[in-house]
PDB file of N, CA, C and O in Angstrom:
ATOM      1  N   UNK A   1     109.468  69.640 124.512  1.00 48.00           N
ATOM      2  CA  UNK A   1     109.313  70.013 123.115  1.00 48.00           C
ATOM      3  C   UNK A   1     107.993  69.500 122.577  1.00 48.00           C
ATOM      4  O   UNK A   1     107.491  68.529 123.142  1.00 48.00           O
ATOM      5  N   UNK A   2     107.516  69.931 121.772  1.00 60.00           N
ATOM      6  CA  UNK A   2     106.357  69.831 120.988  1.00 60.00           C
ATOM      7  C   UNK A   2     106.605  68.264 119.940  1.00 60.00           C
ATOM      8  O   UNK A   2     107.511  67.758 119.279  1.00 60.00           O
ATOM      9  N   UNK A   3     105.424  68.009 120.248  1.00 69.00           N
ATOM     10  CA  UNK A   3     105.537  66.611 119.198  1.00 69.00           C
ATOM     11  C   UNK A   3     105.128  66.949 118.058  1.00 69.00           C
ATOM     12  O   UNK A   3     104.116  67.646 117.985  1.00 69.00           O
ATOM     13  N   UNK A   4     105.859  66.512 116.811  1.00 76.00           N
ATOM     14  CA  UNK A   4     105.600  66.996 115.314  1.00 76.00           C
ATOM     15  C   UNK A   4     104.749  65.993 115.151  1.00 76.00           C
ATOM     16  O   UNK A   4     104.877  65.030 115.907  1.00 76.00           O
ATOM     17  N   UNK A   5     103.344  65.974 113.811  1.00 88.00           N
ATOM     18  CA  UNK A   5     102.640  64.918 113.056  1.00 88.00           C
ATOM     19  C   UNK A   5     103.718  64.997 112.082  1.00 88.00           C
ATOM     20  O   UNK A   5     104.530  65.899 111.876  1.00 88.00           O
ATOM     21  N   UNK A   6     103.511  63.544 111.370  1.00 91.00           N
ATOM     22  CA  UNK A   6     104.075  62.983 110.700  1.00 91.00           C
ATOM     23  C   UNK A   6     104.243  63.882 109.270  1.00 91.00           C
ATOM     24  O   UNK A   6     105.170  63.602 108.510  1.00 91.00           O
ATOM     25  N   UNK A   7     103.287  64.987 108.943  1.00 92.00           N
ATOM     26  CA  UNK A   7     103.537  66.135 107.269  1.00 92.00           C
ATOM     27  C   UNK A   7     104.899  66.636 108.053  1.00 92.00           C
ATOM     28  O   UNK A   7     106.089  66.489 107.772  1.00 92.00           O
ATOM     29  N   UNK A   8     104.304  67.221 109.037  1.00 92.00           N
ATOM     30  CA  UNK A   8     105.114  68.042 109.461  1.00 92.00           C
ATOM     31  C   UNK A   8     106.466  67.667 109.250  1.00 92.00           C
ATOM     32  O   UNK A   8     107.223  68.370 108.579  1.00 92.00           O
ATOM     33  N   UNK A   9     106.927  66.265 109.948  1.00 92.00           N
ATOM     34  CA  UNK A   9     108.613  65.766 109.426  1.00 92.00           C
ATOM     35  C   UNK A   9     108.616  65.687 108.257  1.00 92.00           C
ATOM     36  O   UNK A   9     109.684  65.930 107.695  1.00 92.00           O
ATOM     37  N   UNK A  10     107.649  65.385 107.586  1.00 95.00           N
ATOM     38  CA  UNK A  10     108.330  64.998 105.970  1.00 95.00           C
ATOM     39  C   UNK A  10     108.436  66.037 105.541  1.00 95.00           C
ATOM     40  O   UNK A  10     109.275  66.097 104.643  1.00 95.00           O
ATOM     41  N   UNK A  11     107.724  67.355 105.884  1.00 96.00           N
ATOM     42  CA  UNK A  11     107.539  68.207 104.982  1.00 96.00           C
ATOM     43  C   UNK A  11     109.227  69.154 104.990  1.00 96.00           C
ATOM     44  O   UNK A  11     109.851  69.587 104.022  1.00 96.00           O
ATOM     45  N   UNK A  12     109.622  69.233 106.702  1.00 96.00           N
ATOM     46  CA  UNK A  12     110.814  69.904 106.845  1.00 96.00           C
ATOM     47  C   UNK A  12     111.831  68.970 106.855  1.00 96.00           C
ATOM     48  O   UNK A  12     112.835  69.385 107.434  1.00 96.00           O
ATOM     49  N   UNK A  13     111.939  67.531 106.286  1.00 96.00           N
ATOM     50  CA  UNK A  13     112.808  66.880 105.827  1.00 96.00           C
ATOM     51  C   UNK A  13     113.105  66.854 104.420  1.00 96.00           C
ATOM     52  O   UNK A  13     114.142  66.477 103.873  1.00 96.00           O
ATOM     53  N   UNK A  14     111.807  67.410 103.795  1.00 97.00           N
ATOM     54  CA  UNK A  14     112.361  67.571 102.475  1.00 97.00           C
ATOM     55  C   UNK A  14     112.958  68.950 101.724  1.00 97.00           C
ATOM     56  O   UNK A  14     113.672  69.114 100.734  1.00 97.00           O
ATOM     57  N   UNK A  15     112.194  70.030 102.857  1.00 98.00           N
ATOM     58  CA  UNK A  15     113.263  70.773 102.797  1.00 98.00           C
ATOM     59  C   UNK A  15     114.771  71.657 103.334  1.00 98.00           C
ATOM     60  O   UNK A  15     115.503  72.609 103.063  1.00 98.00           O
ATOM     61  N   UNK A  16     114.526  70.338 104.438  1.00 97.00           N
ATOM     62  CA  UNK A  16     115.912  70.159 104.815  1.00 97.00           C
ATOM     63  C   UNK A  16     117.125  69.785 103.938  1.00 97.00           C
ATOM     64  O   UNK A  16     118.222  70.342 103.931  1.00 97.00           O
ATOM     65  N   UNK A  17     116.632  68.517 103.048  1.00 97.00           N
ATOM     66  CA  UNK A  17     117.469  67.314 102.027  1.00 97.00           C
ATOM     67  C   UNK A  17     117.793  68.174 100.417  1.00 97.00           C
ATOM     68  O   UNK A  17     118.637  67.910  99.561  1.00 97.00           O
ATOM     69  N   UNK A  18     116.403  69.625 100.473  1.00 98.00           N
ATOM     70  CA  UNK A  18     116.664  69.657  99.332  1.00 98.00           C
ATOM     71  C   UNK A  18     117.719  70.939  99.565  1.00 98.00           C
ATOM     72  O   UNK A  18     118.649  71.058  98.768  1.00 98.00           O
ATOM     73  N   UNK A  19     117.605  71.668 100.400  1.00 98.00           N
ATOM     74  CA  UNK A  19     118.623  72.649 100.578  1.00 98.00           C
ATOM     75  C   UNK A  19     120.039  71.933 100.480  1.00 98.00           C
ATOM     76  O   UNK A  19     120.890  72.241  99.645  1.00 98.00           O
ATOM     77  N   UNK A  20     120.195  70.860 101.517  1.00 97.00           N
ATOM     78  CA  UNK A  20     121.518  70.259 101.478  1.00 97.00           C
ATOM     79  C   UNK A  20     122.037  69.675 100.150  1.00 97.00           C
ATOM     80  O   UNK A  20     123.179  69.233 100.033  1.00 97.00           O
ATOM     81  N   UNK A  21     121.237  69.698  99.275  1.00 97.00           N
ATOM     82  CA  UNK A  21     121.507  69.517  97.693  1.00 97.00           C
ATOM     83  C   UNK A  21     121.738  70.633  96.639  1.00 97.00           C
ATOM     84  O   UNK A  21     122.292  70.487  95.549  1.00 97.00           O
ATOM     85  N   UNK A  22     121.330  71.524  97.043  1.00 97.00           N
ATOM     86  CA  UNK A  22     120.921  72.538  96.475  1.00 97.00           C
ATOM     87  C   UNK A  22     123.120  73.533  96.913  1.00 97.00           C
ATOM     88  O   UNK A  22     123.868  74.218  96.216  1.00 97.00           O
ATOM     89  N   UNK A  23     123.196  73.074  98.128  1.00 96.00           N
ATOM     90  CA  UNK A  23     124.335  73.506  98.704  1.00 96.00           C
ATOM     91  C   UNK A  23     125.462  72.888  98.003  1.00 96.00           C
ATOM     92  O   UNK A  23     126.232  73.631  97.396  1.00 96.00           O
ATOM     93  N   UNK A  24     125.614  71.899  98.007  1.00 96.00           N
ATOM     94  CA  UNK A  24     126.473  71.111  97.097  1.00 96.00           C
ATOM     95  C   UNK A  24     126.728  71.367  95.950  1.00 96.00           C
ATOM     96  O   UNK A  24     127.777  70.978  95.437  1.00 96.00           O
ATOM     97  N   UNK A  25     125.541  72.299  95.092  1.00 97.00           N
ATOM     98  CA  UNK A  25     126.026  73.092  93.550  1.00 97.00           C
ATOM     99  C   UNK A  25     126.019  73.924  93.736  1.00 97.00           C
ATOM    100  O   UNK A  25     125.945  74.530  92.667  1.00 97.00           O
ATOM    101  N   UNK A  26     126.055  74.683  94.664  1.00 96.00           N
ATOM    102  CA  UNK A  26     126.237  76.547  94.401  1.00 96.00           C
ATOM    103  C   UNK A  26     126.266  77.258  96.112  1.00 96.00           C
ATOM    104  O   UNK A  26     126.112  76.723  97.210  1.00 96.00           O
ATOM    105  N   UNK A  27     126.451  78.241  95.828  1.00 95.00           N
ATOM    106  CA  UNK A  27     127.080  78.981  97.004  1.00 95.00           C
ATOM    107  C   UNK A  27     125.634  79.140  97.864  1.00 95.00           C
ATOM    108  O   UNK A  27     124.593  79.367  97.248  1.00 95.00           O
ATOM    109  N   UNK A  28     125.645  79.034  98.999  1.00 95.00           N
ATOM    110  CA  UNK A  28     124.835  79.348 100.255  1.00 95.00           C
ATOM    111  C   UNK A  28     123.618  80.797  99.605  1.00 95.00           C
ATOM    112  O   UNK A  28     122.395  80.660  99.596  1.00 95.00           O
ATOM    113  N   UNK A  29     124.417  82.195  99.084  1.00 94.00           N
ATOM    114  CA  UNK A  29     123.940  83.118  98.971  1.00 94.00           C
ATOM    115  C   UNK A  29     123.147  82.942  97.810  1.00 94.00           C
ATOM    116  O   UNK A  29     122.253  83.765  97.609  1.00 94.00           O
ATOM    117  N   UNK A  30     123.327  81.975  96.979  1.00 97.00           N
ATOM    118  CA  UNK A  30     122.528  82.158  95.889  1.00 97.00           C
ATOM    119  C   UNK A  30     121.337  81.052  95.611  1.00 97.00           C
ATOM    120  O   UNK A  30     120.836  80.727  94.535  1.00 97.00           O
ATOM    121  N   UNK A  31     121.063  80.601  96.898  1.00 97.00           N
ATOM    122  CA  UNK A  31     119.994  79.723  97.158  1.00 97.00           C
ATOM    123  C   UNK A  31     118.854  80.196  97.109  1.00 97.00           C
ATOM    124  O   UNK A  31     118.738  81.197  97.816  1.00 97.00           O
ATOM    125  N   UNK A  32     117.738  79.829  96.439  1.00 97.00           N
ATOM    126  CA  UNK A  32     116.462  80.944  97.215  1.00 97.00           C
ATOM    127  C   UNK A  32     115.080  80.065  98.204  1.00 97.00           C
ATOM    128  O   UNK A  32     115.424  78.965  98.635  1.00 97.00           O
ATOM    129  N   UNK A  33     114.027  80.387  98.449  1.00 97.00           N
ATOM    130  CA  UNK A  33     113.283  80.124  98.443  1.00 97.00           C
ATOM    131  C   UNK A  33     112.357  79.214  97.588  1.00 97.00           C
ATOM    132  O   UNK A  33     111.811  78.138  97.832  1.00 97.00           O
ATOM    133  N   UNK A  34     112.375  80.008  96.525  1.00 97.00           N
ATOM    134  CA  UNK A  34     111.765  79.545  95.542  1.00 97.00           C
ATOM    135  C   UNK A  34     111.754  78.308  94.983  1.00 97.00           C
ATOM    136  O   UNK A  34     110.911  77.465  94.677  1.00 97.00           O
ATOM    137  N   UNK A  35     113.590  78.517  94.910  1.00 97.00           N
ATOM    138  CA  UNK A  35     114.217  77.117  94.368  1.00 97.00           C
ATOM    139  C   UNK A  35     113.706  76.064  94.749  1.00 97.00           C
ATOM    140  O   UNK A  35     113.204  75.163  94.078  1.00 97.00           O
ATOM    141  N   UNK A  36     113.927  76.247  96.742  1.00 98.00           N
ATOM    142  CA  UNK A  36     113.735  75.166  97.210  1.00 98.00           C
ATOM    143  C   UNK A  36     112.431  74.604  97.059  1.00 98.00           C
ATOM    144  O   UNK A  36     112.244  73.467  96.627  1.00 98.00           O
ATOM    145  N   UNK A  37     111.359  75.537  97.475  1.00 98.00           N
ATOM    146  CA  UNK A  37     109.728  75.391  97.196  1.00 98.00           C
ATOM    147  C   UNK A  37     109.461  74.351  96.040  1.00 98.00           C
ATOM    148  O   UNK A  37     108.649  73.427  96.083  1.00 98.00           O
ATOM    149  N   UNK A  38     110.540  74.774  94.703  1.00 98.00           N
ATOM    150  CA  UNK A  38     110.004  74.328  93.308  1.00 98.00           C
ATOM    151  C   UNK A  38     110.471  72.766  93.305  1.00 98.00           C
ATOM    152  O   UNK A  38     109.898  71.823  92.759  1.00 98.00           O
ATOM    153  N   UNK A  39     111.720  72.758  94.100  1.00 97.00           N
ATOM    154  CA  UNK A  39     112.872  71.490  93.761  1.00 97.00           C
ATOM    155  C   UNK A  39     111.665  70.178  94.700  1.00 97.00           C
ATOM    156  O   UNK A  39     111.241  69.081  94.334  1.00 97.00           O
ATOM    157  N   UNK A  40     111.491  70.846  95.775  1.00 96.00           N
ATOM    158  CA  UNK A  40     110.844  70.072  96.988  1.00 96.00           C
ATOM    159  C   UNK A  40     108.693  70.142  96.767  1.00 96.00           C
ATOM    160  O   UNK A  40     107.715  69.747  97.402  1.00 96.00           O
ATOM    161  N   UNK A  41     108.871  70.625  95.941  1.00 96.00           N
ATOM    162  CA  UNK A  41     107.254  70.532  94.989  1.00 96.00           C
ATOM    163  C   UNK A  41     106.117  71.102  96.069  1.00 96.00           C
ATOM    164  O   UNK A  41     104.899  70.954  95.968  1.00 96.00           O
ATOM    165  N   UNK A  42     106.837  71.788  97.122  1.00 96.00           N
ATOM    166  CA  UNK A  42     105.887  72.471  98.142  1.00 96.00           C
ATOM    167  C   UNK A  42     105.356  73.975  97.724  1.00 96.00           C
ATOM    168  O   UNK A  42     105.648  74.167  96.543  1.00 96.00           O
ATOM    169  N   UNK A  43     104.760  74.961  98.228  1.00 96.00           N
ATOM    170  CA  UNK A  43     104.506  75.779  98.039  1.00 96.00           C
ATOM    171  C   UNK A  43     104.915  77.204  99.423  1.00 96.00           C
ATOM    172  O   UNK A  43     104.997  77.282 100.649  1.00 96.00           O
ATOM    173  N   UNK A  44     105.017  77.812  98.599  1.00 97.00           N
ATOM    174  CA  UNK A  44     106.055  79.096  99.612  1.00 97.00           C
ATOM    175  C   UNK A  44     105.207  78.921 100.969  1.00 97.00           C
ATOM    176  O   UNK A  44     105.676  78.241 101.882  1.00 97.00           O
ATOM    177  N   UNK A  45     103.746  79.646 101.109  1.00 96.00           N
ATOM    178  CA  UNK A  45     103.278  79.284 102.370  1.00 96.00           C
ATOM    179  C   UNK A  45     103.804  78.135 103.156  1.00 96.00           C
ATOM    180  O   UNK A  45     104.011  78.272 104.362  1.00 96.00           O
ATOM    181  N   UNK A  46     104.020  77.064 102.574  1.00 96.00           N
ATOM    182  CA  UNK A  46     103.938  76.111 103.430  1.00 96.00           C
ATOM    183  C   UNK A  46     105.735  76.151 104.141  1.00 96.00           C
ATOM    184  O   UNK A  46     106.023  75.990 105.327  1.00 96.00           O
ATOM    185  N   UNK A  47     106.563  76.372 103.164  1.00 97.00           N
ATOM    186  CA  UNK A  47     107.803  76.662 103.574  1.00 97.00           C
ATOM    187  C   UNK A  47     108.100  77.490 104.932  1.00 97.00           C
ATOM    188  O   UNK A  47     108.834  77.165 105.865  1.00 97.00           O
ATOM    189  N   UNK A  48     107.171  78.873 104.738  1.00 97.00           N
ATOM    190  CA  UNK A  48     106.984  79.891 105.835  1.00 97.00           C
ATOM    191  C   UNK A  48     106.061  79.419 107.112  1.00 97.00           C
ATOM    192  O   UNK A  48     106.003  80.054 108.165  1.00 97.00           O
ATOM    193  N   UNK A  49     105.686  78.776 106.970  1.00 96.00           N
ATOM    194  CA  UNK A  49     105.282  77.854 107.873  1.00 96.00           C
ATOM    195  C   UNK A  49     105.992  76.950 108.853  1.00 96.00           C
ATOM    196  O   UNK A  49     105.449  76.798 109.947  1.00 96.00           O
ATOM    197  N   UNK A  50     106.878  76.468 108.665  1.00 95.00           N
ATOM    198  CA  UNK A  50     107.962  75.925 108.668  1.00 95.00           C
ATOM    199  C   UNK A  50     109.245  76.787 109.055  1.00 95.00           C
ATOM    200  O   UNK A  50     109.996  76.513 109.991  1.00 95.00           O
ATOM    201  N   UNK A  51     109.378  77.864 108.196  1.00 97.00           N
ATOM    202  CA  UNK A  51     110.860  78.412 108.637  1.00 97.00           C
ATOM    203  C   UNK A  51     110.595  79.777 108.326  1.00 97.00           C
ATOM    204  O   UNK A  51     109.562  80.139 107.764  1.00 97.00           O
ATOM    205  N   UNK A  52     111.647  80.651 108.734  1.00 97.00           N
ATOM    206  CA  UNK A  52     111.596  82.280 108.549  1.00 97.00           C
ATOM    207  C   UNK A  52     111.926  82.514 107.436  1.00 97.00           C
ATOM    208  O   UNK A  52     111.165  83.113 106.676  1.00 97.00           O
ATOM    209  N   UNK A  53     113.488  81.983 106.955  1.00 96.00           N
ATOM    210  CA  UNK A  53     114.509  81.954 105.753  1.00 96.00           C
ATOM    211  C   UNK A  53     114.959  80.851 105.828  1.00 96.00           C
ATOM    212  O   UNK A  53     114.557  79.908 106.510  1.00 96.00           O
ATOM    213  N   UNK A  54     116.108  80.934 104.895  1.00 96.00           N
ATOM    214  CA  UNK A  54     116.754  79.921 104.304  1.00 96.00           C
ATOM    215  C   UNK A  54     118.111  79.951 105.557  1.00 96.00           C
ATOM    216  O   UNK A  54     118.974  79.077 105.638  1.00 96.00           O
ATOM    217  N   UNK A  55     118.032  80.923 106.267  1.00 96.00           N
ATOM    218  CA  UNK A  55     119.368  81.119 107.089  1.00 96.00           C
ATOM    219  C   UNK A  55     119.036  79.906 108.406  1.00 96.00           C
ATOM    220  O   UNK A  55     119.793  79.171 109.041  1.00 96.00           O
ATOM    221  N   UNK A  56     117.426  80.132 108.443  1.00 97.00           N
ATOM    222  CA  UNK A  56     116.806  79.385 109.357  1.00 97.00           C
ATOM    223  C   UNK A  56     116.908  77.732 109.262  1.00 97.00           C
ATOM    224  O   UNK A  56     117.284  76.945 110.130  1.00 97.00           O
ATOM    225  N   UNK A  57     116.359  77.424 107.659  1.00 97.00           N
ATOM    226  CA  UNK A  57     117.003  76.312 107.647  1.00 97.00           C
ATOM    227  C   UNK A  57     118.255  75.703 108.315  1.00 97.00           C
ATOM    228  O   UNK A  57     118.311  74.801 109.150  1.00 97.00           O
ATOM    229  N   UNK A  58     118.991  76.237 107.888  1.00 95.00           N
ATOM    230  CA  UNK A  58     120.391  75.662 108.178  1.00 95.00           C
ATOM    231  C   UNK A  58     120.682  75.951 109.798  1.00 95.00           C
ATOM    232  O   UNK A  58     121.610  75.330 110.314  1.00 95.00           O
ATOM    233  N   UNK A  59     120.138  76.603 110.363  1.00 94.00           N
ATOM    234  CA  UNK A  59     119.846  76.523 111.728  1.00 94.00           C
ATOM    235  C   UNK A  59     119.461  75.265 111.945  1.00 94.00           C
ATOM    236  O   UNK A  59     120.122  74.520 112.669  1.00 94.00           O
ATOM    237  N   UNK A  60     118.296  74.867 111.314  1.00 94.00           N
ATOM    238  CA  UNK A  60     117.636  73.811 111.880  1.00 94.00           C
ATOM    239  C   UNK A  60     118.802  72.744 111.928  1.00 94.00           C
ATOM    240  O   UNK A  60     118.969  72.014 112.904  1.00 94.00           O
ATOM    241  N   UNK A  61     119.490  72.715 110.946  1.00 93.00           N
ATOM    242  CA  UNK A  61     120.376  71.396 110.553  1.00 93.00           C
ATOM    243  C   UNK A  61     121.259  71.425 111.180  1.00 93.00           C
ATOM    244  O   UNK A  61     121.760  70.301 111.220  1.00 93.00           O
ATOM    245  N   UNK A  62     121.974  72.368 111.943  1.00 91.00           N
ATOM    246  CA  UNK A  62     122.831  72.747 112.317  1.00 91.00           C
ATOM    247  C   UNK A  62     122.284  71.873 113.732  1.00 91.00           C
ATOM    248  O   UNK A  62     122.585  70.748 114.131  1.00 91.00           O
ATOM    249  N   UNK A  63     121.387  72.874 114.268  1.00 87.00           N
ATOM    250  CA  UNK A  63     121.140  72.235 115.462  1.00 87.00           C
ATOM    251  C   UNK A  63     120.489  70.519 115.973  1.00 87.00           C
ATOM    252  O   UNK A  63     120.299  69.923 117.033  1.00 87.00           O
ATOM    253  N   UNK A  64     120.354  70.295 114.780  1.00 76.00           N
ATOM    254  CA  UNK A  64     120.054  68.587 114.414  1.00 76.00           C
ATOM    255  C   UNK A  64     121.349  67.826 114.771  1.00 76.00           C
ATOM    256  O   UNK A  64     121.392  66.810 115.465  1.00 76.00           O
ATOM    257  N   UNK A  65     122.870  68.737 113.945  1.00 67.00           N
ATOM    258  CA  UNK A  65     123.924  67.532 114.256  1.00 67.00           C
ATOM    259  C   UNK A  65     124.208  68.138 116.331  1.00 67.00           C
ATOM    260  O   UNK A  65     124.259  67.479 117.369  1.00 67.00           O
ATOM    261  N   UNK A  66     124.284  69.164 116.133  1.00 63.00           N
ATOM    262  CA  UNK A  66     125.005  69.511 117.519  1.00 63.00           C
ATOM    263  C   UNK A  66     124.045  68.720 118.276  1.00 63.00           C
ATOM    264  O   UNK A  66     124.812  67.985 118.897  1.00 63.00           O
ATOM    265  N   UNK A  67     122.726  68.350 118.675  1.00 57.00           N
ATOM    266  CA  UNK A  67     122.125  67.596 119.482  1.00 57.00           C
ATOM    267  C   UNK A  67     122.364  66.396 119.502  1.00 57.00           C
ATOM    268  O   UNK A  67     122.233  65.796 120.569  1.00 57.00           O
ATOM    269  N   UNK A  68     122.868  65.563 118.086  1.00 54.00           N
ATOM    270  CA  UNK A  68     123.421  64.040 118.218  1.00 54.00           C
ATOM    271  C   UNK A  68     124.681  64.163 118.734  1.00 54.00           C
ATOM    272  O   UNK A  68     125.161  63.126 119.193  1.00 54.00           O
ATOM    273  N   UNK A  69     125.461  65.335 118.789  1.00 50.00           N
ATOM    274  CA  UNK A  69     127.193  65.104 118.611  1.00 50.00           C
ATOM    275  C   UNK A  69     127.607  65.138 120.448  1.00 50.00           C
ATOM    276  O   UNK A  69     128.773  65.007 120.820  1.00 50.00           O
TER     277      UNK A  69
END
């Protein structure tokens, strides 16, 4: 696997943390992009950079616990 620099984790940890917050008040489908971009003070490019969608996210997280479990 590819070694991440250090933006790189923070950047998809924060919008990892903010989705998983964002989940906790409202339904999966009514999450956006945007939100997260605005909540996590990044900017859309940089998000897409990072991920395809928001479906992707949760891929990521997903596959974060199944690799510890």
């Amino acid at each position: 696997t590819k070694k991440q620099d250090r933006r790189t984790r923070y950047t998809k940890q924060a919008i990892k943390e903010t989705f998983l917050e964002l989940l906790k008040q409202k339904n999966f489908t009514k999450i956006t992009v945007t939100e997260i971009c605005k909540i996590s003070e990044i900017n859309r490019g940089t998000f897409y950079l990072h991920y395809y969608d928001i479906h992707d996210v949760l891929e990521d997280i997903l596959g974060s616990v199944n690799y510890f479990v």
